[in-house]
Tab-separated table of C-alpha atoms in Angstrom:
chain	number	residue	atom	x	y	z
A	25	ARG	CA	-4.223	0.856	-2.974
A	26	VAL	CA	-4.441	3.172	0.017
A	27	GLY	CA	-7.160	4.887	1.233
A	28	THR	CA	-6.882	8.714	1.550
A	29	GLU	CA	-6.913	10.507	4.855
A	30	GLU	CA	-10.119	12.551	4.402
A	31	THR	CA	-13.131	9.839	4.688
A	32	HIS	CA	-14.872	9.544	7.817
A	33	THR	CA	-17.659	9.384	10.133
A	34	MET	CA	-17.017	11.015	13.751
A	35	ALA	CA	-19.116	9.367	16.278
A	36	PRO	CA	-20.441	12.033	18.601
A	37	ALA	CA	-17.263	11.190	20.818
A	38	ALA	CA	-15.567	13.275	18.374
A	39	MET	CA	-17.060	16.192	19.700
A	40	SER	CA	-17.325	15.317	23.435
A	41	PHE	CA	-13.511	14.949	23.354
A	42	VAL	CA	-12.872	18.259	22.280
A	43	ARG	CA	-15.099	19.812	24.585
A	44	LEU	CA	-14.266	17.821	27.639
A	45	HIS	CA	-11.080	17.737	26.963
A	46	ALA	CA	-10.680	21.995	26.953
A	47	LEU	CA	-12.659	21.473	30.354
A	48	ARG	CA	-10.495	19.113	31.886
A	49	ARG	CA	-6.501	20.313	30.782
A	50	PRO	CA	-7.195	24.487	30.443
A	51	LEU	CA	-3.572	24.458	30.553
A	52	GLY	CA	-0.854	23.028	28.375
A	53	PHE	CA	-1.970	21.373	25.448
A	54	ALA	CA	-5.403	22.344	26.134
A	55	LEU	CA	-8.140	24.357	23.372
A	56	LEU	CA	-8.873	27.218	25.558
A	57	GLY	CA	-11.789	29.512	24.801
A	58	LEU	CA	-14.244	26.913	24.110
A	59	CYS	CA	-15.819	26.808	26.608
A	60	GLY	CA	-16.888	30.027	26.968
A	61	LEU	CA	-13.567	30.607	28.957
A	62	GLY	CA	-13.578	33.533	27.421
A	63	GLN	CA	-10.508	33.850	25.630
A	64	LYS	CA	-9.271	33.822	22.055
A	65	PRO	CA	-9.317	30.369	20.727
A	66	PHE	CA	-5.726	28.765	20.412
A	67	LEU	CA	-3.759	25.219	20.553
A	68	SER	CA	-0.881	26.039	22.918
A	69	ALA	CA	1.947	23.926	21.264
A	70	ALA	CA	5.629	23.185	22.487
A	71	GLY	CA	7.089	26.558	21.678
A	72	GLY	CA	4.141	29.430	22.037
A	73	ALA	CA	0.124	29.192	20.899
A	74	LEU	CA	-0.688	28.794	17.784
A	75	PRO	CA	-4.349	30.481	17.080
A	76	LEU	CA	-6.905	28.460	16.411
A	77	ASP	CA	-8.764	30.984	14.524
A	78	GLU	CA	-5.819	30.636	11.859
A	79	LEU	CA	-5.988	27.196	11.799
A	80	SER	CA	-9.612	27.132	11.271
A	81	ALA	CA	-9.092	29.307	8.630
A	82	LEU	CA	-5.957	26.898	7.001
A	83	HIS	CA	-7.897	23.895	7.319
A	84	GLN	CA	-11.055	26.073	5.161
A	85	LYS	CA	-8.306	27.367	2.260
A	86	PHE	CA	-7.927	23.377	1.523
A	87	GLY	CA	-11.151	22.722	1.443
A	88	GLY	CA	-12.218	21.801	4.584
A	89	ASP	CA	-14.969	22.681	7.198
A	90	ALA	CA	-13.776	26.551	9.460
A	91	SER	CA	-14.618	25.383	12.751
A	92	VAL	CA	-14.421	22.414	15.533
A	93	TRP	CA	-18.218	22.855	15.933
A	94	ALA	CA	-18.763	21.822	12.512
A	95	ASN	CA	-18.030	18.673	12.725
A	96	GLN	CA	-18.448	18.461	9.353
A	97	PRO	CA	-16.163	16.077	6.553
A	98	MET	CA	-15.483	18.038	2.977
A	99	PRO	CA	-15.684	17.079	-0.255
A	100	GLN	CA	-11.939	16.669	-2.079
A	101	ARG	CA	-11.191	17.992	-5.824
A	102	ALA	CA	-9.162	14.957	-6.581
A	103	ARG	CA	-10.707	12.626	-9.247
A	104	SER	CA	-10.805	9.530	-7.392
A	105	GLY	CA	-12.933	11.634	-4.470
A	106	GLY	CA	-12.504	10.998	-1.031
A	107	THR	CA	-13.137	13.298	2.124
A	108	ILE	CA	-11.649	16.193	4.016
A	109	SER	CA	-11.663	15.092	7.478
A	110	ALA	CA	-13.141	17.283	10.353
A	111	LEU	CA	-10.652	19.948	12.086
A	112	SER	CA	-12.632	18.697	14.987
A	113	VAL	CA	-10.112	15.361	14.124
A	114	GLN	CA	-7.369	17.147	13.593
A	115	ILE	CA	-6.905	19.229	16.645
A	116	PRO	CA	-6.475	16.074	18.852
A	117	ALA	CA	-3.955	14.656	16.552
A	118	LEU	CA	-2.065	18.033	16.599
A	119	GLU	CA	-1.928	18.588	20.246
A	120	ARG	CA	-1.026	14.900	21.000
A	121	LEU	CA	2.108	15.295	17.790
A	122	ALA	CA	3.321	19.240	18.349
A	123	PRO	CA	5.523	18.190	21.555
A	124	TYR	CA	7.278	15.978	18.712
A	125	LEU	CA	7.700	18.002	15.997
A	126	ARG	CA	11.363	19.260	16.749
A	127	PRO	CA	13.635	21.336	15.325
A	128	GLY	CA	14.533	19.530	11.815
A	129	ALA	CA	11.851	16.097	12.546
A	130	SER	CA	10.659	14.401	9.676
A	131	VAL	CA	7.261	13.358	9.026
A	132	PHE	CA	4.978	10.966	7.808
A	133	ASP	CA	1.872	11.405	6.676
A	134	LEU	CA	0.363	8.532	5.096
A	135	GLY	CA	-3.148	9.641	2.720
A	136	PHE	CA	-2.316	13.152	2.297
A	137	GLY	CA	-5.803	13.639	0.199
A	138	SER	CA	-5.999	17.233	-0.367
A	139	GLY	CA	-2.547	18.248	1.934
A	140	VAL	CA	-4.234	19.512	4.984
A	141	MET	CA	-2.949	17.260	7.580
A	142	THR	CA	0.716	17.994	6.341
A	143	ALA	CA	-0.177	21.740	6.555
A	144	MET	CA	-1.369	21.576	9.246
A	145	LEU	CA	1.374	19.701	10.988
A	146	LEU	CA	3.835	22.264	9.880
A	147	ALA	CA	1.776	24.762	10.593
A	148	ALA	CA	1.355	23.394	13.943
A	149	ALA	CA	5.186	22.895	14.134
A	150	PRO	CA	6.796	24.546	17.146
A	151	SER	CA	10.272	24.646	15.438
A	152	SER	CA	12.128	25.027	12.260
A	153	GLY	CA	13.570	22.319	9.532
A	154	VAL	CA	10.058	20.278	9.458
A	155	ARG	CA	10.028	18.261	6.583
A	156	VAL	CA	7.127	15.882	5.354
A	157	ILE	CA	6.868	13.049	2.966
A	158	GLY	CA	3.386	12.097	2.235
A	159	VAL	CA	1.918	9.182	-0.422
A	160	ASP	CA	-1.234	8.630	-1.918
A	161	LEU	CA	-2.916	7.913	-4.707
A	162	GLU	CA	-1.530	9.759	-8.111
A	163	ASP	CA	-4.087	11.950	-8.971
A	164	LYS	CA	-3.979	13.791	-5.672
A	165	VAL	CA	-0.128	14.617	-5.961
A	166	LYS	CA	-1.070	17.922	-8.224
A	167	VAL	CA	-4.326	18.599	-6.462
A	168	ALA	CA	-2.865	18.963	-2.929
A	169	THR	CA	0.736	20.202	-4.464
A	170	GLU	CA	-1.136	23.294	-5.482
A	171	ASN	CA	-2.817	23.578	-1.919
A	172	MET	CA	0.251	23.924	-0.451
A	173	LEU	CA	1.798	26.114	-2.396
A	174	LYS	CA	-0.813	29.096	-2.727
A	175	THR	CA	-1.519	29.019	0.916
A	176	SER	CA	-1.819	32.555	2.019
A	177	GLY	CA	-1.568	34.732	5.235
A	178	PRO	CA	0.326	33.654	8.207
A	179	PHE	CA	1.212	30.076	6.821
A	180	ARG	CA	3.402	30.097	3.742
A	181	PHE	CA	4.997	26.743	2.860
A	182	GLN	CA	7.628	26.370	0.343
A	183	ARG	CA	8.202	23.445	-2.212
A	184	GLU	CA	11.414	21.959	0.006
A	185	GLN	CA	9.194	21.928	3.153
A	186	PHE	CA	7.269	18.716	2.029
A	187	GLU	CA	6.716	15.781	-0.691
A	188	PHE	CA	4.227	14.229	-1.894
A	189	LEU	CA	4.288	10.988	-3.570
A	190	GLY	CA	2.179	8.722	-5.745
A	191	GLY	CA	1.622	4.805	-5.441
A	192	ASP	CA	1.379	2.721	-2.726
A	193	ALA	CA	2.410	3.672	0.837
A	194	PHE	CA	3.570	0.365	1.708
A	195	HIS	CA	5.671	-0.054	-1.472
A	196	TYR	CA	7.229	2.768	0.339
A	197	LEU	CA	7.356	1.848	3.434
A	198	GLN	CA	8.969	-1.901	2.747
A	199	ARG	CA	11.497	-0.149	0.632
A	200	TRP	CA	12.191	2.403	3.587
A	201	LYS	CA	12.857	-0.110	5.577
A	202	ASP	CA	14.768	-2.223	3.557
A	203	GLU	CA	17.006	1.746	3.664
A	204	GLY	CA	16.809	1.899	7.248
A	205	LYS	CA	14.673	5.136	6.955
A	206	THR	CA	12.840	6.756	10.009
A	207	PHE	CA	10.330	9.202	10.925
A	208	ASP	CA	9.952	11.049	14.251
A	209	VAL	CA	6.199	11.637	13.752
A	210	VAL	CA	4.424	9.482	11.815
A	211	TYR	CA	0.306	9.959	11.316
A	212	SER	CA	-2.546	8.158	9.248
A	213	GLY	CA	-5.948	9.416	8.432
A	214	CYS	CA	-6.955	6.026	6.859
A	215	SER	CA	-7.487	3.194	8.860
A	216	PHE	CA	-5.641	0.446	9.237
A	217	ASP	CA	-6.793	-3.415	8.813
A	218	PRO	CA	-6.040	-5.384	12.322
A	219	ASP	CA	-5.516	-8.336	10.447
A	220	THR	CA	-2.884	-7.637	8.754
A	221	GLN	CA	0.781	-6.327	8.674
A	222	GLN	CA	-0.014	-2.472	7.652
A	223	LEU	CA	0.126	-1.131	11.150
A	224	ALA	CA	3.367	-3.473	11.500
A	225	LEU	CA	5.065	-1.903	8.601
A	226	PHE	CA	3.724	1.869	9.671
A	227	LEU	CA	5.201	1.666	13.217
A	228	GLY	CA	8.524	0.015	12.483
A	229	ARG	CA	9.318	3.410	10.496
A	230	LEU	CA	8.696	5.345	13.418
A	231	LYS	CA	11.261	6.371	15.652
A	232	PRO	CA	11.411	4.765	19.247
A	233	THR	CA	11.431	8.684	20.214
A	234	GLY	CA	8.988	9.710	18.111
A	235	ALA	CA	4.960	9.546	18.170
A	236	ALA	CA	2.162	8.119	15.968
A	237	VAL	CA	-1.229	8.678	15.487
A	238	PHE	CA	-3.462	6.469	13.303
A	239	ASN	CA	-6.537	4.974	13.021
A	240	LEU	CA	-7.185	1.120	13.186
A	241	GLY	CA	-10.104	-1.073	13.328
A	242	ASN	CA	-12.644	-2.220	10.233
A	243	PRO	CA	-15.555	-0.113	9.501
A	244	GLY	CA	-18.021	0.306	12.560
A	245	LYS	CA	-15.475	-0.481	14.971
A	246	GLN	CA	-12.742	2.277	15.003
A	247	GLY	CA	-10.782	3.956	16.954
A	248	MET	CA	-7.967	7.443	16.378
A	249	TYR	CA	-4.985	6.283	18.789
A	250	PHE	CA	-1.782	8.551	20.044
A	251	VAL	CA	1.438	6.428	20.508
A	252	ALA	CA	4.947	7.514	21.877
A	253	ASP	CA	7.824	6.697	23.282
A	254	GLY	CA	7.805	3.088	21.916
A	255	GLY	CA	4.451	2.446	22.928
A	256	LYS	CA	4.685	2.934	26.178
A	257	LYS	CA	2.145	5.811	26.159
A	258	CYS	CA	-0.967	4.300	23.854
A	259	GLU	CA	-4.686	6.204	24.065
A	260	LEU	CA	-7.375	5.668	22.860
A	261	LEU	CA	-8.329	9.614	21.209
A	262	MET	CA	-11.638	9.351	20.162
A	263	ARG	CA	-13.957	6.521	17.833
A	264	VAL	CA	-13.862	7.295	13.962
A	265	ASN	CA	-15.142	5.646	10.712
A	266	PHE	CA	-12.317	6.222	8.526
A	267	MET	CA	-11.934	4.515	4.746
A	268	MET	CA	-9.546	1.533	5.310
A	269	ALA	CA	-6.087	0.839	3.773
A	270	GLU	CA	-6.306	-1.651	1.190
A	271	SER	CA	-3.019	-2.986	-0.358
A	272	PRO	CA	-1.749	-6.562	-1.830
A	273	LEU	CA	1.007	-5.629	-0.556
A	274	THR	CA	-0.387	-6.322	3.477
A	275	PRO	CA	-1.877	-9.912	3.099
A	276	PRO	CA	-3.787	-11.269	5.946
A	277	ALA	CA	-1.309	-11.508	9.798
A	278	SER	CA	-1.513	-14.573	11.226
A	279	ASP	CA	-3.035	-13.237	14.567
A	280	SER	CA	-5.026	-9.706	15.077
A	281	VAL	CA	-3.777	-6.623	16.259
A	282	PRO	CA	-5.747	-5.904	19.651
A	283	LEU	CA	-7.941	-2.237	20.046
A	284	ASP	CA	-7.491	-2.183	23.430
A	285	PRO	CA	-5.447	1.029	23.919
A	286	SER	CA	-3.213	-0.857	27.189
A	287	ARG	CA	-3.120	-4.184	25.218
A	288	LEU	CA	-2.429	-2.095	21.765
A	289	GLY	CA	0.452	-0.372	23.533
A	290	GLN	CA	2.184	-3.920	24.889
A	291	TRP	CA	1.577	-5.626	21.578
A	292	ILE	CA	3.569	-2.480	19.772
A	293	GLN	CA	6.341	-2.550	23.154
A	294	GLN	CA	6.799	-6.383	21.822
A	295	ASN	CA	6.083	-6.352	17.866
A	296	ILE	CA	7.509	-3.276	16.989
A	297	PHE	CA	10.336	-1.800	19.278
A	298	THR	CA	11.506	-4.524	20.846
A	299	ASP	CA	14.757	-4.581	19.674
A	300	LYS	CA	15.064	-0.666	19.357
A	301	GLU	CA	16.517	1.677	22.299
A	302	LEU	CA	14.882	4.637	23.641
């Protein structure tokens, strides 16, 4: 069983990250207008500006909170439960991943839940031809698909832009490993257990030139990380408390994955991308 991406409790650092990030980087990939600066809020993505108010409206259509200031997980409609991550969590992830959503990019969304992050990734993509494959519990497939196809306004998604699969995500990751299938962007909202091979299986499907956002750690000690360029970039975005990924296909590993971002980056370079060219 793999936990959905949308159960979490935000730490206070999450909202301070968004506020400080807006102040610290007023240009480039920054959230403008969130600190009384007077501009219309938007997320600046590669190739153009994506209005934050429209992203917020999209997030709300999937049942999520409607503002980065709300910081409020909301319940999912699927019978298996789970909650929809707060917008304040998803915006920093989108900000980091947007430059890697190049024309024709392939994206993996582990634990798609309501489908909201799949929608946000497609909405944030500055280029056309981006396609997302997501895996989560079987009962979430129908709900998420309906959510994607009923969107209106500036973001209308077509069936060929995404594919939702039901089942154990690590079964698919192992199959894709055997097939040699890789992605330009990988995202996981649930948290990987650092004492298993979960992160290795997940990042093993990432192209060396791609980027990932994922959660790592056990309850009470988890972080959301951004990794790119074969592990040369590794950043702790915020502290979180997400549902743990669970699977009989990921038994305990001999060594734990480090949580410190500098050590984690080194671990990724040595264990995931050693024999891969950037």
